């Protein structure tokens, strides 16, 4: 029996609390093949060509899907990532595979110089990583992976081992990255937010002097058309920001939760993003559930998540836009808090995940998602990454309009959390249809569903698998509600 067959067949001898489903559904089998093909033995690459290393938030999403095939492998995925955590608590956005040639991906390990430039921040000596972070989906993923097979998780001590690392990760974000002083975490590079090339970054990036084109060679253009990728100008600015952060020893401004205001950030970029913070809040709720499972009180973490939700509404909600916006901490503003960026991206819809969101905001967000700017259920097959009516909209260029499966999964879970079951069901069906029809594409044209980027993309396969096997009879229960606050 080959490895894929093993993954899609349930062993008769194994009895667990949550059995991975036996399924001959073509989507299940296809997703299992993608995840097996991208498995390295300890983690899963996003795709074999363009992304040959381990990525942080990719691995969290991948683990959520892997739990339906192999809870053990899903646990291993997260454990491998967290083993590369820095001493200051940050989880790096890339963990490099030393067997991959340096020229296969840029920026490569010799650019980041984590073990030397990051020494003051506690970068590991035995593995090379990047020095920036990605959205904190990890505690949510860990809780869902645990729930897939609690017996195996308890026998291996999975939660007991990952909890201290996840707690340190959240401390890092809540203290060292509270650059605006209002309680929210900030990103200091567009790559940290995950939606790398969003038009929301155009204004803050305009203040950044790009690195000279001759100082680096882009590897991404070997795998994708230039018209679908970030421009050379934007890439030069990404490189400049990363270089400045590295040369500053990956330092993050004042710690201890003290804000440094609009002067925050390295190289002129410091932004509070709604999706990044919504995922931090969701993971804080999940961390409370993990604490309770381990016999510790979860009350303080649930309370912190509720305070963060209030801060998210207070700092990033824009009634005129009908959604959450990013805040540019470097932009001058009368109140000294920086200015909201007037670009509508799918990031501003992700807070639908949060159970404590005020009902009037939920209604407005759903109206925005279904309106002409995002076309959910009307003009688009999947939610675009950027405002359909925005001047910068491009249905194929990276994060400037195409639809992504991870954001669709987050919005589907959010709609279900808020009781919008019909809309959630329709979005779920679109994800499943397009994932299968495109060969698990990296992203798609939001209008036509045409495949863009890489195919055989891991998080597309994983999240389609999760939706295929998720209970759709009621609202999503991902461990985010307060529940038992021992």
Coordinates of C-alpha atoms in Angstrom, one line a residue:
X1 CA 0.0 0.0 0.0
X2 CA 1.5 3.4 -1.0
X3 CA 1.7 6.3 1.5
X4 CA -1.3 8.1 0.1
X5 CA -3.5 5.0 0.3
X6 CA -2.4 4.8 4.0
X7 CA -3.5 8.3 4.6
X8 CA -6.9 7.9 3.1
X9 CA -7.7 4.5 4.7
X10 CA -8.5 4.2 8.4
X11 CA -6.7 1.4 10.3
X12 CA -9.2 -1.1 11.7
X13 CA -7.0 -1.6 14.8
X14 CA -6.9 2.0 15.8
X15 CA -9.7 3.5 17.9
X16 CA -9.5 7.2 18.7
X17 CA -11.9 9.8 20.0
X18 CA -12.2 11.5 16.6
X19 CA -11.7 9.1 13.8
X20 CA -10.2 10.5 10.6
X21 CA -12.9 9.9 8.0
X22 CA -12.7 7.0 5.6
X23 CA -13.5 8.7 2.3
X24 CA -13.3 7.9 -1.4
X25 CA -14.5 11.4 -2.2
X26 CA -12.3 12.6 -5.1
X27 CA -11.5 15.9 -3.3
X28 CA -10.4 14.0 -0.1
X29 CA -8.1 11.7 -2.2
X30 CA -6.7 14.6 -4.2
X31 CA -6.1 16.8 -1.1
X32 CA -4.3 13.8 0.6
X33 CA -2.1 13.4 -2.5
X34 CA -1.1 17.1 -2.4
X35 CA -0.3 17.0 1.3
X36 CA 1.7 13.8 0.9
X37 CA 3.6 15.2 -2.1
X38 CA 4.6 18.3 -0.1
X39 CA 5.5 16.5 3.1
X40 CA 9.3 16.6 3.9
X41 CA 9.2 14.1 6.8
X42 CA 8.8 16.7 9.6
X43 CA 6.8 19.5 7.9
X44 CA 5.0 20.4 4.8
X45 CA 6.2 22.9 2.2
X46 CA 3.5 25.2 0.7
X47 CA 4.6 24.1 -2.8
X48 CA 7.6 22.2 -4.1
X49 CA 8.7 24.9 -6.6
X50 CA 8.1 28.4 -5.4
X51 CA 8.1 27.8 -1.7
X52 CA 10.5 25.0 -0.8
X53 CA 10.8 25.7 3.0
X54 CA 8.4 25.7 6.0
X55 CA 6.2 28.8 6.3
X56 CA 4.7 29.8 9.6
X57 CA 1.0 30.5 9.0
X58 CA 0.9 28.0 6.2
X59 CA 1.9 25.3 8.6
X60 CA -0.9 26.3 11.0
X61 CA -3.5 26.0 8.2
X62 CA -1.9 22.8 6.9
X63 CA -2.1 21.3 10.4
X64 CA -5.9 22.1 10.5
X65 CA -6.4 20.0 7.4
X66 CA -3.9 17.3 8.3
X67 CA -5.8 16.5 11.4
X68 CA -8.4 14.8 9.2
X69 CA -5.7 12.5 7.7
X70 CA -3.2 12.0 10.4
X71 CA -3.5 13.8 13.8
X72 CA 0.1 12.7 14.6
X73 CA 1.4 14.4 11.5
X74 CA -0.6 17.5 12.2
X75 CA 1.0 17.6 15.7
X76 CA 4.4 17.1 14.2
X77 CA 3.8 20.0 11.7
X78 CA 3.3 22.4 14.6
X79 CA 6.0 21.0 16.8
X80 CA 8.6 21.4 14.0
X81 CA 7.7 25.0 13.5
X82 CA 7.7 25.8 17.2
X83 CA 11.1 24.2 17.6
X84 CA 12.5 27.1 15.7
X85 CA 11.1 29.7 18.0
X86 CA 13.4 32.5 19.1
X87 CA 14.2 33.3 22.7
X88 CA 12.2 36.5 22.7
X89 CA 9.1 34.4 21.8
X90 CA 8.7 35.2 18.1
X91 CA 7.9 32.4 15.7
X92 CA 9.8 33.1 12.5
X93 CA 7.9 33.3 9.2
X94 CA 10.3 30.8 7.5
X95 CA 12.2 27.8 8.8
X96 CA 14.8 27.0 6.2
X97 CA 15.5 23.5 4.9
X98 CA 19.3 23.2 4.8
X99 CA 19.2 20.8 1.9
X100 CA 17.5 23.4 -0.4
X101 CA 20.0 25.3 -2.5
X102 CA 20.4 29.0 -1.5
X103 CA 19.4 30.3 -5.0
X104 CA 16.0 28.3 -4.9
X105 CA 14.4 31.1 -2.8
X106 CA 15.0 34.7 -2.0
X107 CA 15.5 36.1 0.6
X108 CA 17.6 33.0 1.5
X109 CA 19.2 32.1 4.9
X110 CA 22.4 34.1 4.0
X111 CA 20.2 37.2 3.7
X112 CA 18.5 36.9 7.0
X113 CA 21.6 35.8 9.0
X114 CA 19.4 34.8 11.8
X115 CA 22.0 33.0 14.0
X116 CA 24.2 36.1 14.0
X117 CA 22.0 39.2 13.4
X118 CA 19.3 37.7 15.6
X119 CA 21.6 36.5 18.4
X120 CA 20.4 39.4 20.7
X121 CA 16.8 38.3 20.2
X122 CA 17.6 34.7 21.0
X123 CA 17.5 33.2 17.4
X124 CA 18.3 29.5 17.4
X125 CA 21.8 28.4 16.6
X126 CA 21.0 25.0 15.1
X127 CA 18.4 26.1 12.5
X128 CA 18.3 29.0 10.1
X129 CA 15.2 31.1 9.9
X130 CA 13.9 34.5 8.8
X131 CA 13.6 37.3 11.4
X132 CA 10.1 38.4 10.8
X133 CA 6.8 36.8 11.8
X134 CA 3.4 35.9 10.3
X135 CA -0.2 35.9 11.6
X136 CA -0.6 33.9 14.9
X137 CA -3.0 31.1 13.8
X138 CA -1.0 28.6 15.8
X139 CA -2.8 28.2 19.1
X140 CA -6.1 27.9 17.2
X141 CA -4.5 25.2 15.0
X142 CA -3.1 23.4 18.1
X143 CA -6.5 23.3 19.8
X144 CA -8.2 22.0 16.7
X145 CA -5.5 19.4 16.2
X146 CA -5.9 18.3 19.8
X147 CA -9.6 17.9 19.4
X148 CA -9.1 15.7 16.4
X149 CA -7.6 12.9 18.6
X150 CA -7.6 13.9 22.3
X151 CA -6.3 10.5 23.3
X152 CA -3.3 10.6 21.1
X153 CA -2.7 14.3 22.1
X154 CA -2.8 13.5 25.8
X155 CA -0.6 10.3 25.4
X156 CA 2.1 12.4 23.6
X157 CA 1.8 15.4 25.9
X158 CA 1.2 17.5 22.9
X159 CA -0.6 20.4 24.5
X160 CA 1.7 20.4 27.5
X161 CA 4.7 20.8 25.3
X162 CA 3.4 23.4 22.9
X163 CA 1.5 25.6 25.5
X164 CA 4.6 27.3 26.9
X165 CA 5.8 28.1 23.4
X166 CA 2.4 29.5 22.3
X167 CA 2.2 31.5 25.5
X168 CA 5.6 33.0 24.8
X169 CA 4.6 33.8 21.2
X170 CA 1.6 35.7 22.4
X171 CA 3.6 37.6 25.0
X172 CA 6.0 38.7 22.3
X173 CA 3.2 40.0 20.1
X174 CA 1.2 41.7 23.0
X175 CA 4.2 43.4 24.5
X176 CA 7.1 43.9 22.1
X177 CA 4.8 44.5 19.1
X178 CA 2.3 46.9 20.8
X179 CA 4.0 49.7 18.9
X180 CA 0.9 52.0 18.9
X181 CA 0.3 51.7 22.6
X182 CA -3.4 50.8 22.2
X183 CA -3.1 47.0 22.9
X184 CA -2.9 45.7 19.4
X185 CA 0.0 44.0 17.7
X186 CA 1.8 45.8 14.8
X187 CA 3.5 44.4 11.8
X188 CA 6.8 45.9 10.7
X189 CA 6.9 44.4 7.2
X190 CA 4.1 43.6 4.6
X191 CA 5.3 39.9 4.6
X192 CA 4.4 39.7 8.3
X193 CA 0.7 40.3 7.7
X194 CA 0.7 37.5 5.1
X195 CA -1.2 39.4 2.4
X196 CA 2.2 40.6 1.0
X197 CA 1.3 42.8 -1.9
X198 CA -2.0 44.3 -0.7
X199 CA -2.8 47.9 -1.9
X200 CA -3.2 48.7 1.8
X201 CA 0.6 48.8 2.0
X202 CA 1.1 51.2 -0.9
X203 CA 0.9 54.4 1.2
X204 CA 3.2 53.3 4.0
X205 CA 5.6 51.7 1.5
X206 CA 5.8 54.9 -0.5
X207 CA 8.0 56.3 2.3
X208 CA 10.5 53.5 2.0
X209 CA 13.6 53.9 -0.3
X210 CA 13.9 50.7 -2.3
X211 CA 17.0 48.6 -2.2
X212 CA 19.0 48.8 -5.5
X213 CA 17.8 46.3 -8.1
X214 CA 21.3 45.0 -8.5
X215 CA 21.6 44.1 -4.8
X216 CA 19.2 41.1 -5.0
X217 CA 17.8 38.5 -7.5
X218 CA 14.2 37.6 -7.3
X219 CA 13.6 33.8 -7.4
X220 CA 9.8 34.2 -7.6
X221 CA 9.8 35.2 -11.2
X222 CA 11.2 31.8 -12.1
X223 CA 7.9 30.3 -11.1
X224 CA 5.3 32.9 -12.0
X225 CA 4.5 35.6 -14.6
X226 CA 5.9 39.1 -13.8
X227 CA 2.4 40.6 -14.3
X228 CA 1.0 38.4 -11.5
X229 CA 3.8 39.1 -9.0
X230 CA 4.8 42.2 -7.0
X231 CA 6.6 44.9 -9.1
X232 CA 10.3 45.3 -8.9
X233 CA 9.8 48.6 -7.1
X234 CA 7.7 47.0 -4.4
X235 CA 10.1 44.2 -4.1
X236 CA 13.0 46.6 -3.6
X237 CA 11.0 48.2 -0.8
X238 CA 10.4 44.8 0.8
X239 CA 14.1 44.1 0.7
X240 CA 15.0 47.5 2.2
X241 CA 12.7 47.0 5.1
X242 CA 14.0 43.5 5.8
X243 CA 17.6 44.7 5.5
X244 CA 17.1 47.5 7.9
X245 CA 15.3 45.3 10.4
X246 CA 18.1 42.7 10.2
X247 CA 20.8 45.3 10.6
X248 CA 19.1 46.7 13.7
X249 CA 19.4 43.2 15.2
X250 CA 15.7 42.5 14.8
X251 CA 14.8 44.9 17.6
X252 CA 11.2 45.9 18.0
X253 CA 11.1 49.3 19.9
X254 CA 10.0 49.5 23.5
X255 CA 8.7 46.4 25.2
X256 CA 6.4 45.9 28.2
X257 CA 3.4 47.1 26.2
X258 CA 4.6 50.7 26.0
X259 CA 3.7 52.3 22.7
X260 CA 6.2 54.3 20.8
X261 CA 3.5 56.1 18.7
X262 CA 3.8 57.1 15.0
X263 CA 7.6 56.9 15.2
X264 CA 7.3 53.1 15.8
X265 CA 8.7 50.5 13.5
X266 CA 11.9 49.9 11.7
X267 CA 12.5 51.5 8.3
X268 CA 9.3 53.5 8.4
X269 CA 6.7 50.7 8.4
X270 CA 4.5 50.0 11.4
X271 CA 0.9 49.0 10.8
X272 CA -1.9 47.6 12.9
X273 CA -3.8 45.1 10.8
X274 CA -7.4 43.8 11.5
X275 CA -6.8 40.2 10.3
X276 CA -3.5 39.8 12.1
X277 CA -5.1 40.9 15.4
X278 CA -8.3 39.0 14.9
X279 CA -6.3 35.8 14.5
X280 CA -4.3 36.8 17.6
X281 CA -7.6 37.2 19.5
X282 CA -9.0 33.9 18.1
X283 CA -5.8 32.1 19.2
X284 CA -5.9 33.8 22.6
X285 CA -9.4 32.2 23.1
X286 CA -8.0 28.9 21.9
X287 CA -5.0 29.3 24.3
X288 CA -7.5 29.7 27.1
X289 CA -9.1 26.3 26.1
X290 CA -5.7 24.7 26.0
X291 CA -4.9 26.0 29.5
X292 CA -8.2 24.6 30.8
X293 CA -7.4 21.3 29.2
X294 CA -4.1 21.3 31.1
X295 CA -5.9 22.1 34.4
X296 CA -5.1 25.8 34.6
X297 CA -7.5 28.7 34.7
X298 CA -8.5 30.1 31.3
X299 CA -10.4 33.1 32.6
X300 CA -7.6 35.6 32.3
X301 CA -7.0 34.7 28.6
X302 CA -10.7 34.9 27.7
X303 CA -10.8 38.3 29.4
X304 CA -7.7 39.4 27.5
X305 CA -9.3 38.3 24.2
X306 CA -12.4 40.3 25.1
X307 CA -10.2 43.4 25.8
X308 CA -8.3 42.9 22.5
X309 CA -11.7 42.7 20.7
X310 CA -12.7 46.0 22.2
X311 CA -9.3 47.5 21.2
X312 CA -9.8 46.2 17.7
X313 CA -13.2 47.9 17.4
X314 CA -12.0 51.1 19.0
X315 CA -8.8 51.5 16.8
X316 CA -9.6 49.8 13.5
X317 CA -13.4 49.9 12.9
X318 CA -14.4 52.5 10.3
X319 CA -18.2 53.1 10.1
X320 CA -17.9 55.0 6.9
X321 CA -16.2 52.0 5.1
X322 CA -18.5 49.4 6.8
X323 CA -15.5 47.3 7.8
X324 CA -12.2 47.3 9.7
X325 CA -9.2 49.1 8.2
X326 CA -5.4 49.1 8.8
X327 CA -3.8 51.8 10.9
X328 CA -0.5 53.3 9.7
X329 CA 1.3 54.2 12.9
X330 CA 3.8 56.3 10.9
X331 CA 1.2 58.5 9.2
X332 CA 0.6 62.0 10.9
X333 CA -2.7 62.3 12.6
X334 CA -4.2 64.9 14.9
X335 CA -4.6 62.4 17.7
X336 CA -1.0 61.2 17.4
X337 CA -2.2 57.6 16.8
X338 CA -1.4 57.3 13.1
X339 CA -4.1 57.3 10.4
X340 CA -6.4 54.6 9.1
X341 CA -5.5 53.5 5.6
X342 CA -8.4 54.1 3.2
X343 CA -8.1 50.8 1.3
X344 CA -10.6 48.0 1.7
X345 CA -9.1 44.5 1.8
X346 CA -10.4 41.1 2.8
X347 CA -8.3 41.5 6.0
X348 CA -11.1 43.8 7.2
X349 CA -13.7 41.0 7.1
X350 CA -11.7 38.4 9.0
X351 CA -12.9 39.7 12.4
X352 CA -16.1 37.9 11.7
X353 CA -14.3 35.0 13.4
X354 CA -14.7 36.6 16.8
X355 CA -17.6 35.6 18.9
X356 CA -17.5 38.8 21.0
X357 CA -18.0 41.2 18.0
X358 CA -20.9 43.5 18.5
X359 CA -24.0 42.4 16.6
X360 CA -24.4 45.7 14.7
X361 CA -20.8 45.5 13.4
X362 CA -21.5 41.9 12.4
X363 CA -24.5 42.9 10.3
X364 CA -22.5 45.7 8.7
X365 CA -19.6 43.4 7.9
X366 CA -21.8 40.9 6.3
X367 CA -23.5 43.6 4.2
X368 CA -20.0 44.8 3.1
X369 CA -18.9 41.3 2.2
X370 CA -22.1 40.7 0.1
X371 CA -22.1 44.2 -1.4
X372 CA -20.5 45.5 -4.6
X373 CA -17.0 45.8 -3.2
X374 CA -16.6 42.0 -2.4
X375 CA -19.5 40.4 -4.2
X376 CA -20.0 37.4 -1.9
X377 CA -22.8 35.3 -3.2
X378 CA -23.4 37.6 -6.2
X379 CA -20.7 38.7 -8.6
X380 CA -17.7 36.7 -7.3
X381 CA -17.0 33.0 -7.0
X382 CA -14.7 33.6 -4.0
X383 CA -14.1 36.7 -1.9
X384 CA -11.5 38.9 -3.6
X385 CA -8.4 39.9 -1.6
X386 CA -9.1 43.6 -2.4
X387 CA -12.0 45.9 -3.1
X388 CA -13.5 45.1 -6.5
X389 CA -14.2 48.9 -7.0
X390 CA -10.8 50.0 -5.8
X391 CA -8.4 51.7 -8.2
X392 CA -5.7 49.2 -7.6
X393 CA -7.9 46.1 -8.1
X394 CA -6.2 43.5 -10.4
X395 CA -7.9 40.0 -10.5
X396 CA -4.6 38.3 -11.1
X397 CA -1.8 40.2 -9.4
X398 CA -0.7 38.8 -6.1
X399 CA -3.0 39.9 -3.2
X400 CA -4.3 42.9 -5.2
X401 CA -7.6 41.3 -6.1
X402 CA -7.3 37.5 -6.6
X403 CA -9.2 35.2 -4.2
X404 CA -7.3 33.0 -1.7
X405 CA -8.5 29.8 -0.1
X406 CA -7.2 30.6 3.4
X407 CA -9.1 33.9 3.6
X408 CA -12.2 32.2 2.2
X409 CA -11.9 29.5 4.9
X410 CA -11.6 32.2 7.6
X411 CA -14.6 34.1 6.3
X412 CA -16.6 30.9 6.0
X413 CA -15.8 30.0 9.6
X414 CA -16.6 33.6 10.6
X415 CA -20.0 33.5 8.9
X416 CA -20.8 30.2 10.5
X417 CA -19.7 31.6 13.9
X418 CA -22.1 34.5 13.5
X419 CA -25.0 32.2 12.6
X420 CA -25.0 33.2 8.9
X421 CA -25.4 29.6 7.9
X422 CA -26.8 29.9 4.4
X423 CA -24.0 32.3 3.3
X424 CA -21.4 30.0 5.0
X425 CA -22.8 27.0 3.2
X426 CA -22.6 28.7 -0.2
X427 CA -19.0 29.9 0.4
X428 CA -18.0 26.4 1.6
X429 CA -19.4 24.9 -1.6
X430 CA -17.5 27.5 -3.8
X431 CA -14.3 26.6 -1.9
X432 CA -14.7 22.9 -2.5
X433 CA -15.7 23.3 -6.1
X434 CA -12.8 25.6 -7.0
X435 CA -10.2 23.8 -5.0
X436 CA -10.9 20.6 -6.9
X437 CA -11.4 22.2 -10.3
X438 CA -8.1 24.1 -10.2
X439 CA -5.9 21.3 -8.9
X440 CA -5.7 23.0 -5.5
X441 CA -4.4 26.3 -6.9
X442 CA -2.6 28.9 -4.8
X443 CA -5.2 31.5 -5.6
X444 CA -7.8 32.2 -8.3
X445 CA -9.5 35.0 -10.3
X446 CA -12.4 36.0 -8.1
X447 CA -14.8 36.3 -11.0
X448 CA -14.0 33.3 -13.2
X449 CA -12.3 31.0 -10.7
X450 CA -9.3 30.7 -13.1
X451 CA -6.3 29.1 -11.4
X452 CA -3.4 31.5 -10.6
X453 CA 0.0 31.0 -9.0
X454 CA 1.2 27.5 -8.1
X455 CA -1.0 24.4 -8.2
X456 CA -0.9 21.6 -5.6
X457 CA -0.8 24.3 -3.0
X458 CA -0.8 22.9 0.5
X459 CA -3.1 25.2 2.4
X460 CA -5.6 25.0 -0.3
X461 CA -5.7 21.2 -0.1
X462 CA -5.7 21.3 3.7
X463 CA -8.5 23.8 4.2
X464 CA -10.6 22.2 1.5
X465 CA -10.2 19.0 3.3
X466 CA -11.2 20.7 6.6
X467 CA -14.4 22.1 5.0
X468 CA -15.2 18.8 3.4
X469 CA -15.3 17.1 6.7
X470 CA -16.6 19.9 8.9
X471 CA -20.0 19.7 10.5
X472 CA -22.3 22.2 8.7
X473 CA -25.4 21.5 10.9
X474 CA -24.8 24.6 13.1
X475 CA -22.5 27.4 13.9
X476 CA -18.8 26.9 13.9
X477 CA -17.3 25.8 17.2
X478 CA -13.6 26.3 17.1
X479 CA -13.1 26.7 20.8
X480 CA -13.4 30.5 20.6
X481 CA -16.4 31.0 22.9
X482 CA -15.8 31.6 26.6
X483 CA -17.2 28.3 27.7
X484 CA -15.6 26.8 30.8
X485 CA -13.5 29.5 32.5
X486 CA -12.0 27.5 35.3

